[in-house]
Amino acid sequence: MMKQYHIATQFTQYPGFRYREHSEGSGQEFREAVLHEIMKSGAPVVIDLGGTNGYPSSFLEEAFGGLVRDGYSAEQIKKIIQLTAPADYQHYVDMAWGYVDKAERERSVTH
Amino acid sequence: MDFWTLGVSGLGAFLGVMAKEALSSFSRGSAAWEKARDEDLKEICSAVDWLRANAETYWCSTIDDRAGDFALAAQITAYQHYVGLLYGEMFTGQAKRDCDVAFVKFKDAVSGGDFGNPDRVPEPRRMTAIHVTALSFRLIAKRERRNLRRKPLA
């Protein structure tokens, strides 16, 4: 069975903004403390986005788009991380993957 | 008129009244359901308008005006989440997907970039994006509301 990670109960119920210096539970903190560990372990994990009090776009962009800027490809990320959410949180899943793809496009333009 | 004729005609009248009442009650229930959906749509539109106005205040403020910044950012985050929940209850299937796509663009314009950063700078392109994506989302939500199957006798 795949490992599960529930942001609302294991990270924060109140996701913050982009950077650590501007809020607790930021996208940067989530990426560095959680996503990097998952990516390093290489074992697939299902991350559940449900149950929080919403996500600012800047949180999602920094957390997921930031992984690409840290050197992971969209393909590697999608191989290891699966995102899930209840129906009324589904747009957050779309946003997170959208930011991964956008960061990948931007990276391929600059390289 | 004998007893049986009287009984049967009384029963007929009673059933007629009951059927009319049942139909009327069903119709009132359907109308109330449709009204609730219309109210939800109004609530979505007014929340989107609130977000448009306050996102403008948020992004165009100068550094000296940013004392209540975190409170406004928290309100914006909460309103965005609320809109997502509202339309998530109203639409399913392709209608919800279409709303999701439009809403993600709106959300990204409102709370992407340096949202939450006290040193952010006003971005003219973001202001345009906020208004354009807000109006697009409203348009799609209204269209999908019109496309929802109406309850009979509403």
GROMACS .gro file of N, CA, C and O in nm, chain A residues 27-82:
model
  224
   27GLY      N    1   0.478   2.765   0.174
   27GLY     CA    2   0.507   2.671   0.066
   27GLY      C    3   0.654   2.628   0.068
   27GLY      O    4   0.686   2.512   0.044
   28GLN      N    5   0.740   2.725   0.099
   28GLN     CA    6   0.884   2.693   0.106
   28GLN      C    7   0.910   2.589   0.215
   28GLN      O    8   0.982   2.491   0.194
   29GLU      N    9   0.848   2.608   0.331
   29GLU     CA   10   0.867   2.515   0.443
   29GLU      C   11   0.814   2.376   0.405
   29GLU      O   12   0.880   2.275   0.433
   30PHE      N   13   0.700   2.373   0.341
   30PHE     CA   14   0.642   2.244   0.302
   30PHE      C   15   0.733   2.171   0.203
   30PHE      O   16   0.757   2.051   0.213
   31ARG      N   17   0.784   2.247   0.108
   31ARG     CA   18   0.872   2.187   0.007
   31ARG      C   19   1.000   2.133   0.072
   31ARG      O   20   1.038   2.019   0.049
   32GLU      N   21   1.061   2.219   0.156
   32GLU     CA   22   1.190   2.179   0.213
   32GLU      C   23   1.176   2.069   0.318
   32GLU      O   24   1.258   1.977   0.324
   33ALA      N   25   1.070   2.078   0.399
   33ALA     CA   26   1.057   1.982   0.509
   33ALA      C   27   0.987   1.853   0.468
   33ALA      O   28   1.015   1.748   0.525
   34VAL      N   29   0.897   1.862   0.372
   34VAL     CA   30   0.816   1.743   0.339
   34VAL      C   31   0.847   1.690   0.199
   34VAL      O   32   0.884   1.572   0.183
   35LEU      N   33   0.833   1.777   0.098
   35LEU     CA   34   0.845   1.727  -0.039
   35LEU      C   35   0.987   1.678  -0.071
   35LEU      O   36   1.004   1.576  -0.137
   36HIS      N   37   1.085   1.750  -0.022
   36HIS     CA   38   1.223   1.705  -0.047
   36HIS      C   39   1.248   1.567   0.012
   36HIS      O   40   1.314   1.484  -0.051
   37GLU      N   41   1.195   1.546   0.132
   37GLU     CA   42   1.215   1.416   0.197
   37GLU      C   43   1.148   1.305   0.114
   37GLU      O   44   1.204   1.197   0.097
   38ILE      N   45   1.029   1.336   0.066
   38ILE     CA   46   0.958   1.236  -0.015
   38ILE      C   47   1.036   1.207  -0.142
   38ILE      O   48   1.057   1.092  -0.180
   39MET      N   49   1.083   1.314  -0.207
   39MET     CA   50   1.156   1.295  -0.333
   39MET      C   51   1.288   1.220  -0.310
   39MET      O   52   1.326   1.135  -0.389
   40LYS      N   53   1.353   1.251  -0.199
   40LYS     CA   54   1.481   1.183  -0.169
   40LYS      C   55   1.459   1.034  -0.144
   40LYS      O   56   1.539   0.952  -0.185
   41SER      N   57   1.349   1.002  -0.077
   41SER     CA   58   1.323   0.860  -0.044
   41SER      C   59   1.291   0.780  -0.171
   41SER      O   60   1.320   0.661  -0.178
   42GLY      N   61   1.232   0.847  -0.267
   42GLY     CA   62   1.202   0.781  -0.394
   42GLY      C   63   1.082   0.689  -0.390
   42GLY      O   64   1.041   0.635  -0.493
   43ALA      N   65   1.022   0.672  -0.272
   43ALA     CA   66   0.905   0.584  -0.262
   43ALA      C   67   0.778   0.666  -0.288
   43ALA      O   68   0.763   0.774  -0.229
   44PRO      N   69   0.689   0.615  -0.374
   44PRO     CA   70   0.569   0.693  -0.406
   44PRO      C   71   0.483   0.723  -0.283
   44PRO      O   72   0.468   0.640  -0.195
   45VAL      N   73   0.432   0.846  -0.280
   45VAL     CA   74   0.349   0.890  -0.167
   45VAL      C   75   0.225   0.960  -0.222
   45VAL      O   76   0.232   1.035  -0.319
   46VAL      N   77   0.112   0.932  -0.159
   46VAL     CA   78  -0.012   1.002  -0.195
   46VAL      C   79  -0.028   1.118  -0.098
   46VAL      O   80  -0.035   1.098   0.024
   47ILE      N   81  -0.030   1.239  -0.152
   47ILE     CA   82  -0.048   1.357  -0.066
   47ILE      C   83  -0.193   1.403  -0.077
   47ILE      O   84  -0.242   1.432  -0.187
   48ASP      N   85  -0.260   1.410   0.036
   48ASP     CA   86  -0.400   1.452   0.039
   48ASP      C   87  -0.407   1.600   0.073
   48ASP      O   88  -0.361   1.644   0.178
   49LEU      N   89  -0.465   1.678  -0.021
   49LEU     CA   90  -0.473   1.823  -0.001
   49LEU      C   91  -0.599   1.865   0.075
   49LEU      O   92  -0.616   1.982   0.108
   50GLY      N   93  -0.686   1.771   0.101
   50GLY     CA   94  -0.814   1.806   0.164
   50GLY      C   95  -0.802   1.844   0.310
   50GLY      O   96  -0.702   1.813   0.376
   51GLY      N   97  -0.906   1.911   0.360
   51GLY     CA   98  -0.917   1.936   0.504
   51GLY      C   99  -0.852   2.061   0.556
   51GLY      O  100  -0.872   2.098   0.671
   52THR      N  101  -0.771   2.131   0.473
   52THR     CA  102  -0.712   2.256   0.522
   52THR      C  103  -0.812   2.369   0.502
   52THR      O  104  -0.919   2.350   0.443
   53ASN      N  105  -0.772   2.488   0.548
   53ASN     CA  106  -0.858   2.604   0.526
   53ASN      C  107  -0.816   2.678   0.400
   53ASN      O  108  -0.805   2.801   0.399
   54GLY      N  109  -0.794   2.605   0.294
   54GLY     CA  110  -0.760   2.667   0.166
   54GLY      C  111  -0.609   2.686   0.150
   54GLY      O  112  -0.534   2.678   0.248
   55TYR      N  113  -0.568   2.707   0.024
   55TYR     CA  114  -0.426   2.729  -0.007
   55TYR      C  115  -0.412   2.857  -0.089
   55TYR      O  116  -0.474   2.866  -0.196
   56PRO      N  117  -0.331   2.952  -0.043
   56PRO     CA  118  -0.300   3.062  -0.135
   56PRO      C  119  -0.223   3.004  -0.253
   56PRO      O  120  -0.145   2.910  -0.236
   57SER      N  121  -0.244   3.062  -0.370
   57SER     CA  122  -0.174   3.012  -0.490
   57SER      C  123  -0.023   3.016  -0.469
   57SER      O  124   0.049   2.929  -0.518
   58SER      N  125   0.024   3.119  -0.397
   58SER     CA  126   0.169   3.134  -0.379
   58SER      C  127   0.226   3.016  -0.299
   58SER      O  128   0.340   2.975  -0.323
   59PHE      N  129   0.148   2.960  -0.208
   59PHE     CA  130   0.192   2.841  -0.134
   59PHE      C  131   0.214   2.725  -0.232
   59PHE      O  132   0.319   2.660  -0.232
   60LEU      N  133   0.113   2.701  -0.315
   60LEU     CA  134   0.120   2.585  -0.406
   60LEU      C  135   0.231   2.603  -0.509
   60LEU      O  136   0.302   2.508  -0.542
   61GLU      N  137   0.246   2.727  -0.556
   61GLU     CA  138   0.349   2.751  -0.658
   61GLU      C  139   0.488   2.728  -0.599
   61GLU      O  140   0.572   2.662  -0.660
   62GLU      N  141   0.510   2.781  -0.479
   62GLU     CA  142   0.642   2.767  -0.418
   62GLU      C  143   0.670   2.621  -0.382
   62GLU      O  144   0.781   2.571  -0.401
   63ALA      N  145   0.569   2.552  -0.332
   63ALA     CA  146   0.589   2.413  -0.290
   63ALA      C  147   0.615   2.323  -0.411
   63ALA      O  148   0.716   2.251  -0.415
   64PHE      N  149   0.526   2.327  -0.509
   64PHE     CA  150   0.533   2.230  -0.619
   64PHE      C  151   0.616   2.282  -0.737
   64PHE      O  152   0.700   2.209  -0.790
   65GLY      N  153   0.593   2.407  -0.776
   65GLY     CA  154   0.676   2.465  -0.882
   65GLY      C  155   0.822   2.472  -0.835
   65GLY      O  156   0.915   2.452  -0.913
   66GLY      N  157   0.839   2.497  -0.706
   66GLY     CA  158   0.973   2.508  -0.648
   66GLY      C  159   1.053   2.380  -0.660
   66GLY      O  160   1.175   2.383  -0.670
   67LEU      N  161   0.985   2.267  -0.659
   67LEU     CA  162   1.055   2.138  -0.674
   67LEU      C  163   1.128   2.132  -0.809
   67LEU      O  164   1.239   2.080  -0.818
   68VAL      N  165   1.061   2.184  -0.912
   68VAL     CA  166   1.123   2.185  -1.046
   68VAL      C  167   1.245   2.277  -1.044
   68VAL      O  168   1.352   2.242  -1.096
   69ARG      N  169   1.229   2.393  -0.980
   69ARG     CA  170   1.343   2.486  -0.973
   69ARG      C  171   1.458   2.427  -0.890
   69ARG      O  172   1.572   2.466  -0.906
   70ASP      N  173   1.424   2.332  -0.803
   70ASP     CA  174   1.529   2.267  -0.724
   70ASP      C  175   1.597   2.154  -0.803
   70ASP      O  176   1.685   2.086  -0.749
   71GLY      N  177   1.553   2.130  -0.924
   71GLY     CA  178   1.625   2.034  -1.008
   71GLY      C  179   1.548   1.907  -1.045
   71GLY      O  180   1.598   1.827  -1.122
   72TYR      N  181   1.431   1.886  -0.988
   72TYR     CA  182   1.354   1.765  -1.024
   72TYR      C  183   1.275   1.793  -1.152
   72TYR      O  184   1.227   1.904  -1.173
   73SER      N  185   1.261   1.690  -1.234
   73SER     CA  186   1.178   1.709  -1.354
   73SER      C  187   1.032   1.680  -1.319
   73SER      O  188   1.004   1.610  -1.219
   74ALA      N  189   0.942   1.733  -1.401
   74ALA     CA  190   0.799   1.708  -1.378
   74ALA      C  191   0.771   1.559  -1.379
   74ALA      O  192   0.689   1.508  -1.301
   75GLU      N  193   0.841   1.488  -1.468
   75GLU     CA  194   0.820   1.343  -1.478
   75GLU      C  195   0.859   1.273  -1.347
   75GLU      O  196   0.787   1.187  -1.297
   76GLN      N  197   0.976   1.310  -1.294
   76GLN     CA  198   1.021   1.249  -1.167
   76GLN      C  199   0.921   1.279  -1.055
   76GLN      O  200   0.887   1.190  -0.976
   77ILE      N  201   0.874   1.401  -1.053
   77ILE     CA  202   0.782   1.442  -0.945
   77ILE      C  203   0.653   1.362  -0.955
   77ILE      O  204   0.603   1.308  -0.855
   78LYS      N  205   0.601   1.352  -1.077
   78LYS     CA  206   0.472   1.282  -1.094
   78LYS      C  207   0.484   1.132  -1.071
   78LYS      O  208   0.385   1.066  -1.042
   79LYS      N  209   0.605   1.081  -1.086
   79LYS     CA  210   0.627   0.938  -1.062
   79LYS      C  211   0.620   0.908  -0.912
   79LYS      O  212   0.575   0.804  -0.870
   80ILE      N  213   0.666   1.003  -0.833
   80ILE     CA  214   0.676   0.978  -0.688
   80ILE      C  215   0.557   1.036  -0.610
   80ILE      O  216   0.509   0.976  -0.515
   81ILE      N  217   0.511   1.151  -0.654
   81ILE     CA  218   0.403   1.216  -0.578
   81ILE      C  219   0.270   1.201  -0.650
   81ILE      O  220   0.258   1.231  -0.769
   82GLN      N  221   0.172   1.153  -0.577
   82GLN     CA  222   0.034   1.154  -0.628
   82GLN      C  223  -0.044   1.250  -0.542
   82GLN      O  224  -0.032   1.247  -0.419
   0.00000   0.00000   0.00000
